[in-house]
mmCIF file of C-alpha atoms and ligand atoms in Angstrom:
data_model
loop_
_atom_site.group_PDB
_atom_site.id
_atom_site.type_symbol
_atom_site.label_atom_id
_atom_site.label_comp_id
_atom_site.label_asym_id
_atom_site.label_seq_id
_atom_site.Cartn_x
_atom_site.Cartn_y
_atom_site.Cartn_z
ATOM 1 C CA MET A 7 87.615 -49.831 -4.245
ATOM 2 C CA PHE A 8 84.439 -48.944 -2.461
ATOM 3 C CA ALA A 9 83.145 -51.328 0.129
ATOM 4 C CA ARG A 10 79.834 -52.762 -0.892
ATOM 5 C CA CYS A 11 77.135 -51.745 1.429
ATOM 6 C CA ARG A 12 74.849 -54.494 2.607
ATOM 7 C CA ARG A 13 71.348 -53.337 3.251
ATOM 8 C CA THR A 14 69.621 -54.932 6.143
ATOM 9 C CA PRO A 15 65.955 -55.502 5.249
ATOM 10 C CA ARG A 16 63.532 -53.370 7.295
ATOM 11 C CA PRO A 17 61.164 -55.354 9.467
ATOM 12 C CA LEU A 18 57.839 -56.011 7.769
ATOM 13 C CA VAL A 19 55.901 -54.118 10.464
ATOM 14 C CA SER A 20 57.857 -50.888 9.968
ATOM 15 C CA ARG A 21 57.435 -51.152 6.189
ATOM 16 C CA LEU A 22 53.695 -51.617 6.613
ATOM 17 C CA ILE A 23 53.494 -48.615 8.952
ATOM 18 C CA ALA A 24 55.410 -46.478 6.462
ATOM 19 C CA LEU A 25 53.104 -47.632 3.672
ATOM 20 C CA ALA A 26 49.983 -46.969 5.742
ATOM 21 C CA LEU A 27 51.168 -43.457 6.591
ATOM 22 C CA PHE A 28 51.962 -42.776 2.949
ATOM 23 C CA ILE A 29 48.502 -43.895 1.842
ATOM 24 C CA ALA A 30 46.659 -42.236 4.732
ATOM 25 C CA SER A 31 48.059 -38.780 4.215
ATOM 26 C CA PRO A 32 49.637 -37.539 1.034
ATOM 27 C CA ALA A 33 49.934 -34.114 2.595
ATOM 28 C CA THR A 34 51.481 -32.941 5.820
ATOM 29 C CA LEU A 35 52.420 -35.268 8.616
ATOM 30 C CA GLY A 36 53.212 -34.036 12.088
ATOM 31 C CA ASP A 37 53.709 -30.445 13.111
ATOM 32 C CA GLU A 38 54.293 -29.019 9.689
ATOM 33 C CA LEU A 39 52.167 -27.048 7.229
ATOM 34 C CA ASN A 40 52.698 -26.368 3.543
ATOM 35 C CA VAL A 41 51.400 -23.045 2.296
ATOM 36 C CA TYR A 42 50.889 -22.162 -1.377
ATOM 37 C CA SER A 43 50.910 -18.385 -1.546
ATOM 38 C CA ALA A 44 50.245 -15.914 -4.343
ATOM 39 C CA ARG A 45 51.623 -13.331 -1.951
ATOM 40 C CA GLN A 46 55.324 -12.669 -2.311
ATOM 41 C CA GLU A 47 57.547 -14.071 0.409
ATOM 42 C CA ALA A 48 58.394 -10.671 1.927
ATOM 43 C CA LEU A 49 54.677 -9.912 2.371
ATOM 44 C CA ILE A 50 53.850 -13.121 4.268
ATOM 45 C CA LYS A 51 56.938 -14.935 5.624
ATOM 46 C CA PRO A 52 57.428 -12.825 8.794
ATOM 47 C CA LEU A 53 53.862 -13.645 9.881
ATOM 48 C CA LEU A 54 54.311 -17.354 9.176
ATOM 49 C CA ASP A 55 57.554 -17.335 11.165
ATOM 50 C CA GLN A 56 55.762 -15.766 14.100
ATOM 51 C CA PHE A 57 53.051 -18.436 13.885
ATOM 52 C CA SER A 58 55.752 -21.142 13.923
ATOM 53 C CA GLN A 59 57.419 -19.599 16.943
ATOM 54 C CA GLU A 60 54.190 -19.392 18.917
ATOM 55 C CA ASN A 61 52.823 -22.793 17.970
ATOM 56 C CA GLY A 62 55.824 -24.983 17.218
ATOM 57 C CA ILE A 63 54.413 -25.781 13.778
ATOM 58 C CA LYS A 64 56.907 -25.507 10.919
ATOM 59 C CA VAL A 65 55.525 -23.705 7.875
ATOM 60 C CA ASN A 66 56.933 -24.379 4.405
ATOM 61 C CA LEU A 67 56.160 -21.651 1.909
ATOM 62 C CA VAL A 68 55.718 -22.043 -1.843
ATOM 63 C CA THR A 69 55.058 -18.783 -3.692
ATOM 64 C CA GLY A 70 53.743 -18.357 -7.237
ATOM 65 C CA LYS A 71 51.217 -16.511 -9.391
ATOM 66 C CA GLY A 72 47.566 -16.904 -8.383
ATOM 67 C CA ASP A 73 46.409 -18.700 -11.526
ATOM 68 C CA ALA A 74 49.509 -20.929 -11.641
ATOM 69 C CA LEU A 75 49.034 -22.031 -8.020
ATOM 70 C CA LEU A 76 45.411 -22.914 -8.668
ATOM 71 C CA THR A 77 46.366 -24.956 -11.757
ATOM 72 C CA ARG A 78 49.040 -26.688 -9.689
ATOM 73 C CA LEU A 79 46.575 -27.558 -6.910
ATOM 74 C CA GLN A 80 44.156 -28.956 -9.480
ATOM 75 C CA SER A 81 46.771 -31.108 -11.188
ATOM 76 C CA GLU A 82 48.173 -32.396 -7.884
ATOM 77 C CA GLY A 83 44.641 -33.258 -6.733
ATOM 78 C CA ARG A 84 44.375 -35.208 -3.500
ATOM 79 C CA ASN A 85 48.132 -35.887 -3.558
ATOM 80 C CA SER A 86 48.896 -32.193 -3.192
ATOM 81 C CA PRO A 87 51.286 -31.467 -0.321
ATOM 82 C CA ALA A 88 49.563 -28.105 0.201
ATOM 83 C CA ASP A 89 47.548 -27.480 3.375
ATOM 84 C CA VAL A 90 46.696 -23.808 2.924
ATOM 85 C CA LEU A 91 46.150 -21.618 -0.139
ATOM 86 C CA ILE A 92 46.669 -17.870 0.082
ATOM 87 C CA THR A 93 45.614 -15.983 -3.023
ATOM 88 C CA THR A 94 44.095 -12.767 -4.318
ATOM 89 C CA ASP A 95 40.612 -11.893 -5.538
ATOM 90 C CA ALA A 96 37.321 -13.420 -4.438
ATOM 91 C CA GLY A 97 36.819 -14.439 -8.081
ATOM 92 C CA ARG A 98 39.872 -16.665 -7.834
ATOM 93 C CA LEU A 99 39.021 -17.977 -4.343
ATOM 94 C CA TYR A 100 35.571 -18.928 -5.637
ATOM 95 C CA ARG A 101 37.208 -20.611 -8.641
ATOM 96 C CA ALA A 102 39.346 -22.667 -6.239
ATOM 97 C CA GLN A 103 36.211 -23.586 -4.291
ATOM 98 C CA GLN A 104 34.415 -24.683 -7.475
ATOM 99 C CA ALA A 105 37.467 -26.652 -8.614
ATOM 100 C CA GLY A 106 37.217 -28.739 -5.434
ATOM 101 C CA VAL A 107 40.679 -27.886 -4.117
ATOM 102 C CA LEU A 108 39.410 -26.297 -0.882
ATOM 103 C CA GLN A 109 37.569 -27.758 2.104
ATOM 104 C CA THR A 110 35.232 -25.991 4.479
ATOM 105 C CA ILE A 111 36.366 -25.047 7.946
ATOM 106 C CA GLN A 112 34.113 -23.753 10.680
ATOM 107 C CA SER A 113 35.421 -21.274 13.201
ATOM 108 C CA GLU A 114 33.538 -18.902 15.461
ATOM 109 C CA PHE A 115 36.690 -16.838 15.755
ATOM 110 C CA LEU A 116 36.898 -16.351 11.969
ATOM 111 C CA GLN A 117 33.203 -15.533 11.751
ATOM 112 C CA GLN A 118 33.728 -12.862 14.361
ATOM 113 C CA LYS A 119 36.941 -11.399 12.873
ATOM 114 C CA ILE A 120 35.917 -11.400 9.204
ATOM 115 C CA PRO A 121 32.710 -9.670 8.069
ATOM 116 C CA ALA A 122 30.218 -12.039 6.413
ATOM 117 C CA HIS A 123 30.392 -10.315 3.003
ATOM 118 C CA LEU A 124 34.159 -10.882 2.835
ATOM 119 C CA ARG A 125 34.223 -14.675 3.235
ATOM 120 C CA SER A 126 32.594 -17.785 1.803
ATOM 121 C CA GLU A 127 29.309 -18.517 3.504
ATOM 122 C CA GLN A 128 30.141 -22.222 3.808
ATOM 123 C CA GLY A 129 33.666 -21.588 5.135
ATOM 124 C CA TYR A 130 35.655 -22.518 2.015
ATOM 125 C CA TRP A 131 37.709 -19.296 2.133
ATOM 126 C CA TYR A 132 38.167 -16.205 4.237
ATOM 127 C CA GLY A 133 39.180 -12.674 3.210
ATOM 128 C CA LEU A 134 42.329 -11.431 4.953
ATOM 129 C CA SER A 135 42.700 -7.945 3.485
ATOM 130 C CA VAL A 136 40.691 -5.522 1.397
ATOM 131 C CA ARG A 137 41.677 -3.674 -1.789
ATOM 132 C CA ALA A 138 39.580 -1.111 -3.628
ATOM 133 C CA ARG A 139 39.456 -0.805 -7.429
ATOM 134 C CA ALA A 140 39.765 2.958 -7.603
ATOM 135 C CA PHE A 141 40.462 5.652 -10.183
ATOM 136 C CA VAL A 142 43.771 7.436 -10.477
ATOM 137 C CA TYR A 143 43.652 10.621 -12.505
ATOM 138 C CA ALA A 144 46.140 13.125 -13.903
ATOM 139 C CA SER A 145 46.299 15.811 -11.215
ATOM 140 C CA ASP A 146 47.020 18.532 -13.809
ATOM 141 C CA ARG A 147 44.420 17.556 -16.432
ATOM 142 C CA VAL A 148 41.390 16.296 -14.541
ATOM 143 C CA ASN A 149 39.250 18.242 -12.111
ATOM 144 C CA PRO A 150 38.094 15.713 -9.481
ATOM 145 C CA ALA A 151 34.686 17.439 -9.532
ATOM 146 C CA GLU A 152 34.232 15.865 -12.999
ATOM 147 C CA LEU A 153 34.657 12.371 -11.576
ATOM 148 C CA SER A 154 31.826 10.422 -10.001
ATOM 149 C CA SER A 155 31.174 6.760 -10.704
ATOM 150 C CA TYR A 156 32.176 3.681 -12.678
ATOM 151 C CA ASN A 157 29.027 4.277 -14.663
ATOM 152 C CA ASP A 158 30.252 7.747 -15.641
ATOM 153 C CA LEU A 159 33.362 6.245 -17.325
ATOM 154 C CA ALA A 160 31.049 5.355 -20.229
ATOM 155 C CA ASP A 161 30.276 9.039 -20.835
ATOM 156 C CA SER A 162 31.664 10.398 -24.114
ATOM 157 C CA LYS A 163 33.477 13.180 -22.237
ATOM 158 C CA TRP A 164 36.125 10.538 -21.442
ATOM 159 C CA LYS A 165 36.664 9.548 -25.102
ATOM 160 C CA ARG A 166 40.256 8.252 -25.584
ATOM 161 C CA ARG A 167 41.095 9.253 -22.012
ATOM 162 C CA ILE A 168 40.826 5.961 -20.075
ATOM 163 C CA CYS A 169 43.555 3.373 -19.466
ATOM 164 C CA ILE A 170 42.722 -0.058 -18.069
ATOM 165 C CA ARG A 171 44.296 -3.491 -18.330
ATOM 166 C CA SER A 172 42.896 -6.420 -20.321
ATOM 167 C CA SER A 173 39.672 -8.337 -19.794
ATOM 168 C CA SER A 174 41.681 -11.484 -19.017
ATOM 169 C CA ASN A 175 42.592 -9.918 -15.682
ATOM 170 C CA ILE A 176 40.548 -11.150 -12.733
ATOM 171 C CA TYR A 177 40.366 -7.696 -11.086
ATOM 172 C CA ASN A 178 38.491 -6.340 -14.085
ATOM 173 C CA GLN A 179 36.336 -9.450 -14.330
ATOM 174 C CA SER A 180 35.354 -8.964 -10.695
ATOM 175 C CA LEU A 181 34.609 -5.274 -11.266
ATOM 176 C CA VAL A 182 32.283 -6.196 -14.150
ATOM 177 C CA ALA A 183 30.753 -8.976 -12.017
ATOM 178 C CA SER A 184 29.958 -6.327 -9.382
ATOM 179 C CA MET A 185 28.216 -4.244 -12.060
ATOM 180 C CA LEU A 186 26.170 -7.275 -13.134
ATOM 181 C CA ALA A 187 25.165 -7.899 -9.525
ATOM 182 C CA ASN A 188 24.312 -4.261 -8.852
ATOM 183 C CA VAL A 189 22.726 -2.975 -12.062
ATOM 184 C CA GLY A 190 21.890 -6.071 -14.128
ATOM 185 C CA GLU A 191 23.012 -7.399 -17.492
ATOM 186 C CA GLN A 192 21.320 -4.933 -19.807
ATOM 187 C CA HIS A 193 22.714 -1.877 -18.106
ATOM 188 C CA THR A 194 26.161 -3.507 -17.775
ATOM 189 C CA ASP A 195 26.220 -4.196 -21.547
ATOM 190 C CA THR A 196 25.442 -0.552 -22.337
ATOM 191 C CA TRP A 197 28.018 0.616 -19.802
ATOM 192 C CA LEU A 198 30.704 -1.674 -21.221
ATOM 193 C CA GLN A 199 30.126 -0.432 -24.760
ATOM 194 C CA GLY A 200 30.590 3.154 -23.660
ATOM 195 C CA LEU A 201 33.608 2.314 -21.511
ATOM 196 C CA VAL A 202 35.421 0.374 -24.248
ATOM 197 C CA ALA A 203 34.725 3.222 -26.706
ATOM 198 C CA ASN A 204 36.565 5.557 -24.303
ATOM 199 C CA PHE A 205 39.776 3.498 -24.068
ATOM 200 C CA ALA A 206 42.854 5.591 -24.899
ATOM 201 C CA ARG A 207 44.735 2.532 -26.141
ATOM 202 C CA PRO A 208 44.270 -1.231 -26.487
ATOM 203 C CA PRO A 209 44.487 -2.778 -22.979
ATOM 204 C CA GLN A 210 48.055 -3.687 -22.100
ATOM 205 C CA GLY A 211 50.269 -4.166 -19.029
ATOM 206 C CA GLY A 212 49.377 -4.353 -15.361
ATOM 207 C CA ASP A 213 47.850 -1.813 -12.984
ATOM 208 C CA ARG A 214 51.195 -0.042 -12.403
ATOM 209 C CA ASP A 215 51.524 0.422 -16.172
ATOM 210 C CA GLN A 216 48.135 2.177 -16.253
ATOM 211 C CA ILE A 217 49.291 4.615 -13.550
ATOM 212 C CA LYS A 218 52.524 5.240 -15.504
ATOM 213 C CA ALA A 219 50.490 5.855 -18.671
ATOM 214 C CA VAL A 220 48.391 8.510 -16.899
ATOM 215 C CA ALA A 221 51.568 10.145 -15.569
ATOM 216 C CA ALA A 222 53.075 10.080 -19.070
ATOM 217 C CA GLY A 223 50.003 11.744 -20.594
ATOM 218 C CA GLN A 224 48.805 8.728 -22.608
ATOM 219 C CA CYS A 225 45.458 8.874 -20.821
ATOM 220 C CA ASP A 226 43.816 10.907 -18.068
ATOM 221 C CA ILE A 227 42.173 8.255 -15.870
ATOM 222 C CA ALA A 228 43.087 4.686 -14.988
ATOM 223 C CA VAL A 229 41.171 2.059 -13.040
ATOM 224 C CA VAL A 230 43.553 0.296 -10.648
ATOM 225 C CA ASN A 231 43.763 -1.544 -7.348
ATOM 226 C CA SER A 232 44.501 0.949 -4.598
ATOM 227 C CA TYR A 233 47.626 -0.801 -3.240
ATOM 228 C CA TYR A 234 49.530 -0.286 -6.509
ATOM 229 C CA PHE A 235 49.279 3.469 -6.005
ATOM 230 C CA GLY A 236 50.648 3.032 -2.457
ATOM 231 C CA ALA A 237 53.426 0.720 -3.663
ATOM 232 C CA MET A 238 54.492 3.198 -6.336
ATOM 233 C CA LEU A 239 54.518 6.128 -3.893
ATOM 234 C CA GLN A 240 56.873 4.072 -1.693
ATOM 235 C CA SER A 241 58.829 2.469 -4.529
ATOM 236 C CA SER A 242 62.630 2.267 -4.545
ATOM 237 C CA ASP A 243 62.378 2.992 -8.293
ATOM 238 C CA GLU A 244 62.515 6.744 -8.794
ATOM 239 C CA ALA A 245 60.523 6.632 -12.052
ATOM 240 C CA GLU A 246 57.662 4.840 -10.270
ATOM 241 C CA ARG A 247 57.690 7.333 -7.401
ATOM 242 C CA ASP A 248 57.733 10.195 -9.872
ATOM 243 C CA ALA A 249 54.778 8.754 -11.844
ATOM 244 C CA ALA A 250 52.755 8.242 -8.655
ATOM 245 C CA THR A 251 53.256 11.847 -7.552
ATOM 246 C CA ARG A 252 51.710 13.098 -10.821
ATOM 247 C CA VAL A 253 48.399 11.355 -10.190
ATOM 248 C CA SER A 254 45.724 11.418 -7.496
ATOM 249 C CA ILE A 255 43.362 8.760 -6.239
ATOM 250 C CA PHE A 256 39.554 8.975 -6.428
ATOM 251 C CA TRP A 257 36.948 6.729 -4.812
ATOM 252 C CA PRO A 258 34.104 6.085 -7.274
ATOM 253 C CA ASP A 259 30.408 5.739 -6.437
ATOM 254 C CA GLN A 260 30.458 7.639 -3.143
ATOM 255 C CA ASP A 261 26.973 9.009 -3.852
ATOM 256 C CA ASP A 262 25.765 5.556 -4.756
ATOM 257 C CA ARG A 263 26.587 2.039 -3.505
ATOM 258 C CA GLY A 264 30.283 2.719 -2.743
ATOM 259 C CA THR A 265 33.615 1.821 -4.327
ATOM 260 C CA HIS A 266 34.068 -1.738 -5.599
ATOM 261 C CA ILE A 267 36.266 -3.742 -3.235
ATOM 262 C CA ASN A 268 37.811 -7.166 -3.303
ATOM 263 C CA VAL A 269 39.872 -9.312 -0.954
ATOM 264 C CA SER A 270 43.028 -11.310 -0.754
ATOM 265 C CA GLY A 271 42.213 -14.402 1.202
ATOM 266 C CA THR A 272 42.902 -17.929 2.242
ATOM 267 C CA GLY A 273 41.418 -21.391 2.577
ATOM 268 C CA VAL A 274 42.348 -24.891 3.726
ATOM 269 C CA THR A 275 43.076 -27.228 0.822
ATOM 270 C CA ALA A 276 41.013 -30.370 0.222
ATOM 271 C CA SER A 277 44.236 -32.380 0.514
ATOM 272 C CA ALA A 278 45.291 -30.913 3.876
ATOM 273 C CA GLY A 279 46.711 -33.623 6.118
ATOM 274 C CA ASN A 280 45.965 -31.694 9.272
ATOM 275 C CA PRO A 281 42.999 -29.336 8.806
ATOM 276 C CA GLN A 282 43.056 -28.377 12.528
ATOM 277 C CA GLN A 283 46.564 -26.979 12.253
ATOM 278 C CA ALA A 284 45.681 -25.316 8.960
ATOM 279 C CA ARG A 285 42.683 -23.691 10.648
ATOM 280 C CA ALA A 286 44.922 -22.540 13.508
ATOM 281 C CA LEU A 287 47.163 -20.802 10.968
ATOM 282 C CA ILE A 288 44.201 -19.040 9.327
ATOM 283 C CA GLU A 289 42.913 -17.964 12.741
ATOM 284 C CA PHE A 290 46.367 -16.600 13.508
ATOM 285 C CA LEU A 291 46.340 -14.626 10.236
ATOM 286 C CA ALA A 292 42.935 -13.161 11.139
ATOM 287 C CA ARG A 293 44.006 -11.899 14.575
ATOM 288 C CA ASP A 294 43.928 -8.115 14.918
ATOM 289 C CA GLU A 295 47.746 -7.697 15.007
ATOM 290 C CA SER A 296 48.185 -10.026 12.017
ATOM 291 C CA GLN A 297 45.446 -8.279 10.022
ATOM 292 C CA ARG A 298 47.098 -4.940 10.649
ATOM 293 C CA TRP A 299 50.528 -6.190 9.552
ATOM 294 C CA TYR A 300 49.148 -8.193 6.612
ATOM 295 C CA ALA A 301 47.245 -5.190 5.297
ATOM 296 C CA GLN A 302 49.940 -2.595 5.885
ATOM 297 C CA THR A 303 52.809 -4.470 4.211
ATOM 298 C CA ASN A 304 50.852 -4.442 0.936
ATOM 299 C CA ASN A 305 49.097 -1.077 1.364
ATOM 300 C CA GLU A 306 45.737 -2.792 1.803
ATOM 301 C CA TYR A 307 42.917 -2.336 4.301
ATOM 302 C CA PRO A 308 42.292 -4.727 7.214
ATOM 303 C CA VAL A 309 39.112 -6.780 6.739
ATOM 304 C CA HIS A 310 37.694 -5.692 10.071
ATOM 305 C CA ALA A 311 36.616 -2.056 10.069
ATOM 306 C CA ASP A 312 37.689 -1.565 13.711
ATOM 307 C CA ILE A 313 41.345 -2.121 12.855
ATOM 308 C CA PRO A 314 42.994 1.098 11.674
ATOM 309 C CA SER A 315 44.674 1.227 8.269
ATOM 310 C CA SER A 316 48.174 2.606 7.690
ATOM 311 C CA GLU A 317 48.917 6.320 7.893
ATOM 312 C CA LEU A 318 49.397 6.503 4.131
ATOM 313 C CA LEU A 319 45.998 4.953 3.472
ATOM 314 C CA GLN A 320 44.376 7.149 6.091
ATOM 315 C CA SER A 321 45.807 10.140 4.216
ATOM 316 C CA TRP A 322 43.715 9.094 1.187
ATOM 317 C CA GLY A 323 40.589 9.621 3.269
ATOM 318 C CA ASP A 324 37.695 7.439 4.359
ATOM 319 C CA PHE A 325 35.359 6.147 1.709
ATOM 320 C CA LYS A 326 32.204 4.144 1.371
ATOM 321 C CA THR A 327 32.646 0.593 0.050
ATOM 322 C CA ASP A 328 30.184 -1.508 -1.930
ATOM 323 C CA PRO A 329 28.601 -3.891 0.623
ATOM 324 C CA LEU A 330 28.065 -6.564 -2.052
ATOM 325 C CA ASN A 331 28.985 -10.066 -0.842
ATOM 326 C CA VAL A 332 32.251 -10.834 -2.674
ATOM 327 C CA THR A 333 31.037 -14.385 -3.358
ATOM 328 C CA GLU A 334 28.847 -12.739 -6.028
ATOM 329 C CA LEU A 335 32.048 -11.791 -7.887
ATOM 330 C CA GLY A 336 32.899 -15.466 -8.234
ATOM 331 C CA LYS A 337 29.372 -16.552 -9.078
ATOM 332 C CA ARG A 338 29.137 -13.970 -11.850
ATOM 333 C CA ASN A 339 32.661 -14.386 -13.227
ATOM 334 C CA ALA A 340 31.646 -16.364 -16.332
ATOM 335 C CA ALA A 341 28.851 -13.902 -17.134
ATOM 336 C CA ALA A 342 31.298 -11.018 -16.667
ATOM 337 C CA VAL A 343 33.820 -12.535 -19.080
ATOM 338 C CA MET A 344 31.059 -13.016 -21.682
ATOM 339 C CA ALA A 345 29.825 -9.440 -21.245
ATOM 340 C CA MET A 346 33.372 -8.081 -21.716
ATOM 341 C CA ASP A 347 33.704 -10.204 -24.853
ATOM 342 C CA ARG A 348 30.438 -8.875 -26.249
ATOM 343 C CA ALA A 349 31.691 -5.316 -25.712
ATOM 344 C CA GLY A 350 34.969 -6.039 -27.505
ATOM 345 C CA TRP A 351 37.127 -5.469 -24.398
ATOM 346 C CA LYS A 352 40.371 -7.202 -25.422
HETATM 347 FE FE1 FE B 423 47.668 -7.261 -7.641
#
């Protein structure tokens, strides 16, 4: 037989305090932060551990896909346990801002460490690393002298030679948003028609799959985020390494506005129980040493131009980047999706 346990009632005061704390702060209490991260654990955890060591603040990490984390934040609303969101693409960060799941934070340090065109003007989110949406081309079938700009991808000389993923992908939506911002709707529509007519196959797979398709001869050029090329060159999968060695990288629009770039970034959630600690974490992530590590582990570029990129990325050469404020990518996302639809980009 089990002895029956008699519960002693908790004093009313302690129950009221517990209730008050529960109501006051659905999110973090005390020296603890909850981070929702679209970055894989291996690409962020060591930095968070270092932050914990230096500041005595425990960091709990939840990882997931960018869109899924945003949906989760929205459905949890003000009861969300999250304090900090880390995710990719300014288009998605802007979406989070518009959805009301982020709050503004002001920080002179962040303003100094992160260029103005790579963060939200009001302080809703801050870019932490830069990726370029570049071309990779078949080294044996394309003469780089033939390559020039995104605009040129609409030229009929590339008929059935271009691989690119679907229009549902935020990287492509942001690329089209940058076209809308830079050249206007009419020109973007014409460009999109030409581009879609040059697709080698219906859009499918992710950016790595486009690189593999070029290597396999299914197309001659792909439009991909630069870090995928780096990841494949360093992959433990021999087939990926082999595919990457058959292609070369090209920076579009060097004679014009510069290559389209985007960020991975972070913001404090609207539900954060302790925004000061959350801000401290973001400031830690923006420090020079953190930026360098954060960028290098994912083959990205630091947000501050004074911080050197990895040796591998340096070997790809310097290039001019589009100075467009990445907030424009978010603002023009809906228009970009509609333009891609009009052009029949699946
Ligand atoms: Fe990616």
